[in-house]
Short mmCIF file of C-alpha atoms and ligand atoms in Angstrom, two decimals:
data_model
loop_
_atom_site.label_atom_id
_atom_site.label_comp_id
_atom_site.label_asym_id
_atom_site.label_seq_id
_atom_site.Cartn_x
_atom_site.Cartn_y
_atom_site.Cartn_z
CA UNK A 1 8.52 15.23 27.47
CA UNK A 2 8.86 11.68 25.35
CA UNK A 3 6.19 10.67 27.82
CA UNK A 4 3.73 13.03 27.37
CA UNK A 5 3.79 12.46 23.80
CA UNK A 6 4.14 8.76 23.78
CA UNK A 7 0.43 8.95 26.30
CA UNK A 8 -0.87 10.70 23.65
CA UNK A 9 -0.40 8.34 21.15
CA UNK A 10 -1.36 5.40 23.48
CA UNK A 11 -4.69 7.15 24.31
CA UNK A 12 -5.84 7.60 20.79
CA UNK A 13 -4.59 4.55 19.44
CA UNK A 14 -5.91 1.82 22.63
CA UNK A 15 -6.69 -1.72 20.65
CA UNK A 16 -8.14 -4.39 23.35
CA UNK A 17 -6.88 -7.51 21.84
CA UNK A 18 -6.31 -11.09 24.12
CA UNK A 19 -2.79 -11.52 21.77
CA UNK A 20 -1.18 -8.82 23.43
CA UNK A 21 -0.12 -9.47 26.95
CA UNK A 22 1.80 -6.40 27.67
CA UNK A 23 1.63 -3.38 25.19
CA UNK A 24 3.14 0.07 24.92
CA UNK A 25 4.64 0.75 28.72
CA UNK A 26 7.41 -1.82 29.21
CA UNK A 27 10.76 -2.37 27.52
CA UNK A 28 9.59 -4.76 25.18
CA UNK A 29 5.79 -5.91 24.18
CA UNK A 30 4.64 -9.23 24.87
CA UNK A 31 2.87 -10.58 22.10
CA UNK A 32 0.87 -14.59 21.64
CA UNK A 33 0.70 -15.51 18.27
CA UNK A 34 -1.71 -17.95 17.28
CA UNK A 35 -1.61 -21.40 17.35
CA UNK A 36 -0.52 -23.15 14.23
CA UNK A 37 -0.40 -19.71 12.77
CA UNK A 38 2.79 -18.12 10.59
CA UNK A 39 4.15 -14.50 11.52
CA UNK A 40 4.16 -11.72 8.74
CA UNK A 41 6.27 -9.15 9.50
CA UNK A 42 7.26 -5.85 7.46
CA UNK A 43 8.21 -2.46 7.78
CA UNK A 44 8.42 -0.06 5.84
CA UNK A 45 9.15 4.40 6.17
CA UNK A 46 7.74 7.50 5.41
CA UNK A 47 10.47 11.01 4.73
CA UNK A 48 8.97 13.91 4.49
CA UNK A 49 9.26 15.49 0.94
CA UNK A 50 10.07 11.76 -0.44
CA UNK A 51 6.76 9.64 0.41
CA UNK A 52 4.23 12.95 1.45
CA UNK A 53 4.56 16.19 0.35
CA UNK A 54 5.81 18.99 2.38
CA UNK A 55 2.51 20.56 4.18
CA UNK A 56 0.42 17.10 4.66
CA UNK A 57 -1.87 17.05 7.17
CA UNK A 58 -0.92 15.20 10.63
CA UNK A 59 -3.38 12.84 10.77
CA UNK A 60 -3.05 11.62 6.56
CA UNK A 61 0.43 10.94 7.38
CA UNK A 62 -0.62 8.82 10.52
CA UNK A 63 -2.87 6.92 8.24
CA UNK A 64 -1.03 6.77 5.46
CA UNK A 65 2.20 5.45 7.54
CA UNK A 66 0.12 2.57 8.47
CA UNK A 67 -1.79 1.86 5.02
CA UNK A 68 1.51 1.33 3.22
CA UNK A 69 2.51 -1.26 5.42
CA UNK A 70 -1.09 -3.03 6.16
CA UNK A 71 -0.70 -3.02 2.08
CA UNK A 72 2.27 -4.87 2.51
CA UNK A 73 0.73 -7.53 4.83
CA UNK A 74 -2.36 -7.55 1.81
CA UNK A 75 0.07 -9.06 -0.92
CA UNK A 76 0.96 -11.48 1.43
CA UNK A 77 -2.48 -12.62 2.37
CA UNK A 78 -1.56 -11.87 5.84
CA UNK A 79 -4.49 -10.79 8.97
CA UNK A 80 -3.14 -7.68 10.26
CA UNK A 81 -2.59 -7.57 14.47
CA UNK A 82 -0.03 -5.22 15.84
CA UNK A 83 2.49 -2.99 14.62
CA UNK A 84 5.12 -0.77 16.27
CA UNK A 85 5.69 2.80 15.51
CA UNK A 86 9.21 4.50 15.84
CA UNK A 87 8.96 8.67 15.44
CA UNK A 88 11.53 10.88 14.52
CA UNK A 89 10.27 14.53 15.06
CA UNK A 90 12.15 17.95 14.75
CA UNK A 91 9.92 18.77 17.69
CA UNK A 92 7.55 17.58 20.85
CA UNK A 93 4.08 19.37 18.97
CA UNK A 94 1.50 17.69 20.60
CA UNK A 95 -1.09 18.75 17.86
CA UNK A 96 0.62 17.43 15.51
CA UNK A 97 0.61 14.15 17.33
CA UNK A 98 -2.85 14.27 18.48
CA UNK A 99 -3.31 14.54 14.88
CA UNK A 100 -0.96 12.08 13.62
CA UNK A 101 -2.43 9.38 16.23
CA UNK A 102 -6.11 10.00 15.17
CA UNK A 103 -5.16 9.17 11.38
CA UNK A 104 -3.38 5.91 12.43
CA UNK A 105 -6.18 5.28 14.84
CA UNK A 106 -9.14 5.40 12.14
CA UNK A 107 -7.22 2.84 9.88
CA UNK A 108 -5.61 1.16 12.84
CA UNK A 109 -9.62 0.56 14.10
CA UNK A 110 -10.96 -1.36 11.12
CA UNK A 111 -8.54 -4.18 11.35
CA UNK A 112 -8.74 -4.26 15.30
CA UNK A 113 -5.12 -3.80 15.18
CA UNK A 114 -2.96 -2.97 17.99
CA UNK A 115 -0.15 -0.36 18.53
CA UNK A 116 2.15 -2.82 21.05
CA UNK A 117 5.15 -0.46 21.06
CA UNK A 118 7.65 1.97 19.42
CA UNK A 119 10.47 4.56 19.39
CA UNK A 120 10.26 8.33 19.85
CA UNK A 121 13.18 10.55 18.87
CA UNK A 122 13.64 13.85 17.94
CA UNK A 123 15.88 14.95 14.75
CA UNK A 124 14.70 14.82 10.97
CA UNK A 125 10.66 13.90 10.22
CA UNK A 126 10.15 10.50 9.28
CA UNK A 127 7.96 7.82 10.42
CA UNK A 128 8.89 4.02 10.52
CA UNK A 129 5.91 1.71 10.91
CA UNK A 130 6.57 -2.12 11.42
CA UNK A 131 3.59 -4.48 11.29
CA UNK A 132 2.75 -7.95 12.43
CA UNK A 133 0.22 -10.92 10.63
CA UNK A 134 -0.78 -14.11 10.32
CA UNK A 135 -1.06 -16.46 7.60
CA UNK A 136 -2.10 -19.94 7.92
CA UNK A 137 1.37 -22.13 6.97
CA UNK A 138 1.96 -22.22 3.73
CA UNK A 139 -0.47 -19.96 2.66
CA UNK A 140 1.05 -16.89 2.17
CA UNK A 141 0.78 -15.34 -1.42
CA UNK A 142 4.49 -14.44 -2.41
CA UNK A 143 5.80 -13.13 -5.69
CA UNK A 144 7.32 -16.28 -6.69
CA UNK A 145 4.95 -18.81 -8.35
CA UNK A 146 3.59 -17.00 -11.87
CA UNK A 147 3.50 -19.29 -14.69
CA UNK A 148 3.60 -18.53 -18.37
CA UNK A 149 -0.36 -18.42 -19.30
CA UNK A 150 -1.39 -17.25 -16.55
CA UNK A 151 -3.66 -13.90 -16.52
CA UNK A 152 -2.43 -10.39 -14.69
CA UNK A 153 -4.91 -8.55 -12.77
CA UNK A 154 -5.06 -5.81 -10.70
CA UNK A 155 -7.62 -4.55 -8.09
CA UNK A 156 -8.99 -1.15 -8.29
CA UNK A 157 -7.97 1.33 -10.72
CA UNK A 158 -3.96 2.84 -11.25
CA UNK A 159 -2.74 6.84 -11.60
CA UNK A 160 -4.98 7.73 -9.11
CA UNK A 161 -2.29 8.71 -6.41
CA UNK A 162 0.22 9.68 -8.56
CA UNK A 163 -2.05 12.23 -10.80
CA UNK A 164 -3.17 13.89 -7.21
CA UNK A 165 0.46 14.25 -6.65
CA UNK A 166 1.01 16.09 -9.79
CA UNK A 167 -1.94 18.23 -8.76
CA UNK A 168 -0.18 19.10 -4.91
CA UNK A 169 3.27 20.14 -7.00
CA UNK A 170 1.63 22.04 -9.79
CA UNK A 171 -0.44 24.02 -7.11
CA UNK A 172 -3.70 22.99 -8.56
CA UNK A 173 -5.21 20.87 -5.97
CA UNK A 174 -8.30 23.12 -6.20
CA UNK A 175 -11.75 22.27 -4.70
CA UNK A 176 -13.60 20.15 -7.57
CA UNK A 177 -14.82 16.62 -6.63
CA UNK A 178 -12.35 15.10 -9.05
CA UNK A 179 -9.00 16.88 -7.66
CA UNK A 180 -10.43 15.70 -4.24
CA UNK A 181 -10.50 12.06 -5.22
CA UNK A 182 -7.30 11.80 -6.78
CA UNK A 183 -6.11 13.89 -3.28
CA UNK A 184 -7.96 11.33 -1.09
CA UNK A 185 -5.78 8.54 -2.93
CA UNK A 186 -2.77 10.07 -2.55
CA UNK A 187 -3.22 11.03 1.15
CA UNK A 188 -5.59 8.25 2.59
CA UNK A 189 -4.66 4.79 0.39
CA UNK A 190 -7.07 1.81 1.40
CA UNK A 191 -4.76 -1.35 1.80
CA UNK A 192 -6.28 -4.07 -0.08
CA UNK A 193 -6.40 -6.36 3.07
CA UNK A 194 -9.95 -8.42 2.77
CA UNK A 195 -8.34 -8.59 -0.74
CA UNK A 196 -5.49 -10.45 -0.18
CA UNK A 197 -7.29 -12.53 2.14
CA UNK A 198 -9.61 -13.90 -0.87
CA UNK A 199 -7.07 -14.64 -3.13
CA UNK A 200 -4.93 -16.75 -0.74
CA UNK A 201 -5.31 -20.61 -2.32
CA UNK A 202 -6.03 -18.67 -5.62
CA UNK A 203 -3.45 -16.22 -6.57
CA UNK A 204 0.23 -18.07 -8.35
CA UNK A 205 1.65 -14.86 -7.46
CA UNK A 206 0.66 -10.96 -5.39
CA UNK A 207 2.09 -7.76 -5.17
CA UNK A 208 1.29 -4.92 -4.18
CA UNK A 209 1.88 -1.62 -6.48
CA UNK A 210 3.72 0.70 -4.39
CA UNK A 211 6.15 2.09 -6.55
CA UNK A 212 4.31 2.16 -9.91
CA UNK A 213 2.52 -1.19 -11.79
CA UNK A 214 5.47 -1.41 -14.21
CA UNK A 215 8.43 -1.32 -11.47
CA UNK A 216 6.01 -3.87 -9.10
CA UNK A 217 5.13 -6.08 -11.98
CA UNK A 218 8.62 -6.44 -12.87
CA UNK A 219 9.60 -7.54 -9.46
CA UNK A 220 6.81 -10.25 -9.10
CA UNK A 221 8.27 -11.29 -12.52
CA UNK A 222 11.99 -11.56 -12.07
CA UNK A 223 10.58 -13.27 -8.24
CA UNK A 224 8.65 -16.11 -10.60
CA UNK A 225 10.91 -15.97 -12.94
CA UNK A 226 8.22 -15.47 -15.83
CA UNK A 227 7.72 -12.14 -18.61
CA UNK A 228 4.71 -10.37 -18.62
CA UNK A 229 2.55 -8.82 -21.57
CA UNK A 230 0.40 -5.59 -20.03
CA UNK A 231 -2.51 -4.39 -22.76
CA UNK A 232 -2.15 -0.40 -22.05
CA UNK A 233 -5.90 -0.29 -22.98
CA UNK A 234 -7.07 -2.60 -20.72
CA UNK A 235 -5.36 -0.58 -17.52
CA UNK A 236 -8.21 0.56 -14.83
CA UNK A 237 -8.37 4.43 -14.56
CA UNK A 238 -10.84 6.13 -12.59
CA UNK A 239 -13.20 9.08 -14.43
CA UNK A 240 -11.37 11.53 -12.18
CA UNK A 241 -8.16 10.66 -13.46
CA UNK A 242 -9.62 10.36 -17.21
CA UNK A 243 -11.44 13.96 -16.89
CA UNK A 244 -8.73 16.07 -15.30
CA UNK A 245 -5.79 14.20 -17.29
CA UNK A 246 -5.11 13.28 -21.65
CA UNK A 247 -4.78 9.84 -22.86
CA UNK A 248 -1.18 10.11 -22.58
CA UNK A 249 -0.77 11.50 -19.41
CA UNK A 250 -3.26 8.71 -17.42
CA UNK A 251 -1.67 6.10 -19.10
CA UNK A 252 1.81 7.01 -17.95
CA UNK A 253 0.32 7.35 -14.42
CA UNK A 254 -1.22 4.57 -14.19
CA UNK A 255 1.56 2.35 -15.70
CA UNK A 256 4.77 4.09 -13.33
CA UNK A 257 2.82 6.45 -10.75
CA UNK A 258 3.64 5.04 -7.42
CA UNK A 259 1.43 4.84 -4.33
CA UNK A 260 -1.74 2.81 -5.34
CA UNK A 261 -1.42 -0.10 -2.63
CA UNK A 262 -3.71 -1.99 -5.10
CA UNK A 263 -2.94 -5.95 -5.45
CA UNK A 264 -1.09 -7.18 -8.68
CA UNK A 265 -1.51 -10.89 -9.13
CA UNK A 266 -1.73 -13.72 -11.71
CA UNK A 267 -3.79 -16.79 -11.26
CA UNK A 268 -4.78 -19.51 -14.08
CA UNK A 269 -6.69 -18.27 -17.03
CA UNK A 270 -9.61 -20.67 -16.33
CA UNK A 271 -10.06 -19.16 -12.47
CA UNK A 272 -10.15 -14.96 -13.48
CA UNK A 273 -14.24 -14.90 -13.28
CA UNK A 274 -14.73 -16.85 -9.79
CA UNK A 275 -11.65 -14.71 -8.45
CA UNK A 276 -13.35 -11.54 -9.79
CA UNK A 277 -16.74 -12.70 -8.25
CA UNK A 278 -15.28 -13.66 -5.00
CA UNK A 279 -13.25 -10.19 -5.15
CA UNK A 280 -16.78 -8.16 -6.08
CA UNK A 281 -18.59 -9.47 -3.26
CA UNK A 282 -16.58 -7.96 -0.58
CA UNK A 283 -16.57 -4.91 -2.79
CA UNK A 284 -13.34 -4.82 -4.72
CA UNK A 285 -13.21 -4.61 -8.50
CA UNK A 286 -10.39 -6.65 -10.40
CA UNK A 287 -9.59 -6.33 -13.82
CA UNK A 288 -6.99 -8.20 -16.31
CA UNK A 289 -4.13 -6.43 -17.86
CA UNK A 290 -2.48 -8.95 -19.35
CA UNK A 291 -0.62 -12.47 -18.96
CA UNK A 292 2.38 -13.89 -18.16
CA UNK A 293 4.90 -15.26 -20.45
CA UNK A 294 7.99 -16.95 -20.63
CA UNK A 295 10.85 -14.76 -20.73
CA UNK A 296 11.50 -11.97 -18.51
CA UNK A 297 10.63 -8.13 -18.31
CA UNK A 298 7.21 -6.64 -18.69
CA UNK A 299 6.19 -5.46 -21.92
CA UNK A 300 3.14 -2.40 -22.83
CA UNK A 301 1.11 -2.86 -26.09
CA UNK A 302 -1.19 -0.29 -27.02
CA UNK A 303 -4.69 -0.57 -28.76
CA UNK A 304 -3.65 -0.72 -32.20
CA UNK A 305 -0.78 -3.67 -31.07
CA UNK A 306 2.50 -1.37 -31.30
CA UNK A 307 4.86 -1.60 -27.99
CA UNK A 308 4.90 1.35 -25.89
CA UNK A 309 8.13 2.96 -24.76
CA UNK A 310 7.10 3.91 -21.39
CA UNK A 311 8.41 7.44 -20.47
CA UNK A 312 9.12 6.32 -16.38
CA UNK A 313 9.83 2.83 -15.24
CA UNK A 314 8.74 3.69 -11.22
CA UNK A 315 9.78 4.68 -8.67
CA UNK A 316 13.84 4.20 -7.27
CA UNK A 317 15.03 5.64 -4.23
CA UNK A 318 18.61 5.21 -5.83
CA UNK A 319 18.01 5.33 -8.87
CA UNK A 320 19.88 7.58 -11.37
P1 ADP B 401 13.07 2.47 26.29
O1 ADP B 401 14.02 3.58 26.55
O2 ADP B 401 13.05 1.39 27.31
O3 ADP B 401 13.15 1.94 24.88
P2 ADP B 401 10.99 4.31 25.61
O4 ADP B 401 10.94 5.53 26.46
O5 ADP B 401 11.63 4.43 24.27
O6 ADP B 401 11.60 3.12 26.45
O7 ADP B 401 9.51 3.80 25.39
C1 ADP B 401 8.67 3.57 26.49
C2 ADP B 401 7.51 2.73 26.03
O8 ADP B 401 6.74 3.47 25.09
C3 ADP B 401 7.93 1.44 25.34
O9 ADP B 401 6.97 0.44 25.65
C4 ADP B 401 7.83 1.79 23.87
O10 ADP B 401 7.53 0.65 23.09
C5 ADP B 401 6.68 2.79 23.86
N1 ADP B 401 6.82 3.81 22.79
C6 ADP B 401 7.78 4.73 22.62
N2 ADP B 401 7.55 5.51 21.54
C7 ADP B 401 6.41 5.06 21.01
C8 ADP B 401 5.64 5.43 19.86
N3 ADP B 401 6.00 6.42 19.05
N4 ADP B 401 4.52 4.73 19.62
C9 ADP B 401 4.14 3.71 20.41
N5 ADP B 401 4.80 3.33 21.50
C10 ADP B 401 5.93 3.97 21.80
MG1 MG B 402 13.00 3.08 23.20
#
């Protein structure tokens, strides 16, 4: 039965790449990493009812099980290769897996990445994804390395994710173009790969916002050992997010709504327009929020200079 399954996935998810010398099939994969090149590794899981909603469709959590940790590899500047999948299923539904395997597959294919491997199991759903990079030595961005002055920017726009959440629990996911944007985000996030790429040599410090800007931000800042300063007006929200949700409500989302896999970073004041230029030619916008300062904590003004009490700080698994 395992078998079956684990063909399925194999099928759908075939990568030729000359790195791997023995993939899924064997007790172990044997995998050639570059030359001269550093290993990235991560991994990161998906529970049901914690990181999708109950009633996702198979192949958005295949995708999204890989985005999250391909965003991962993106704050540290890493090329994606290979990753392994382990599977815990309540039960052997092949179209479920089909499905699952096709969403991992589309993503999977624009990085020419491989699936060397895994673990299939039945009991509880969740879905661990580990992934493999490379990053010239020395260049990985990390989250140490802000310095007071620098500027904060962020790629994309925040809330998206997090308002099409609150649209799946309050039952209004509807059919407007808007709803289905904010949905898209939620289900299918683009990891900010070629991204994190172009800022390696620039960026002080990266991050990427997983578990809300404020909560992310304050981890890059306690890493560097810096404060930051955000300018609530200045935060990038899409129109979909600005037409289905108030001031108040978009703000909040966009400052603690987890799942955006955009890139948080800092650089020096003097390099924010080349970085944005180099950022808009392969497509991704980047816009400042702010600058770090000495200190420690991250700190919201709004437009008319008062300091905002955020409502939610982010995301915490264990958190009260
Ligand atoms: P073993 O008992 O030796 O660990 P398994 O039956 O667990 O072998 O796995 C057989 C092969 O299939 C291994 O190469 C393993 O990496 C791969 N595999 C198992 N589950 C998955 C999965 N969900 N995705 C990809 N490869 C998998
Ligand atoms: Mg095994």
């Amino acid at each position: 039965m395992e078998f079956t399954l684990i063909d399925r996935i194999r099928e759908r998810t075939a990568q030729g790449r000359d790195d791997v010398r023995l993939g899924i099939g064997d007790d172990a994969a044997l995998l050639a990493v570059p030359a001269g090149q550093e290993l990235a590794v991560s991994i990161d899981t998906l529970v049901e009812g914690v990181h999708f909603p109950i009633g996702t469709a198979a192949a958005d959590i295949g995708w999204k099980s890989l985005a999250v940790n391909l965003s991962d590899l993106a704050a540290m500047g890493a090329t994606p290769a290979w990753a392994l999948l382990a599977l815990t299923l309540p039960s052997a539904d092949p179209a479920f897996i089909d499905g699952f395997a096709t969403g991992f597959a589309q993503l999977a294919q624009s990085y020419r990445l491989a699936l060397v491997g895994g673990d299939t199991t039945r009991g509880a759903f969740t879905v661990s994804v580990a992934v493999h990079g490379f990053v010239p030595p020395g260049k990985a961005l990390t989250r140490a390395g802000a310095q007071a002055g620098d500027a904060i920017l962020v790629t994309g726009t925040l809330g998206d994710a997090a308002a099409g959440l609150r649209l799946v629990q309050s039952g209004n996911s509807g059919i407007d173009l808007r709803s289905a944007l904010l949905l898209e985000r939620l289900n299918r996030p683009t990891p900010r790969v070629a991204a994190g790429l172009a800022l390696r040599g620039h960026a002080s410090a990266c991050i990427d916002v997983s578990d809300g800007l404020l909560a992310d931000l304050g981890h890059l800042c306690a890493a560097s050992h810096v404060g930051a300063e955000i300018e609530a007006p200045l935060l990038p929200r899409s129109s979909a997010l600005l037409d289905l949700f108030d001031e108040a409500a978009s703000r909040d989302f966009a400052l603690s709504g987890g799942d955006d896999y955009e890139l948080c970073f800092t650089l020096p004041v003097q390099h924010v327009a080349a970085v944005q230029a180099d950022l808009a030619r392969i497509g991704c916008g980047a816009t400042k929020i702010g600058r770090v300062v000495e200190g420690s904590g991250v700190s919201v003004r709004d437009a008319d200079g008062r300091w905002l009490e955020p409502v939610h700080r982010g995301w915490d698994h264990f958190g009260a």
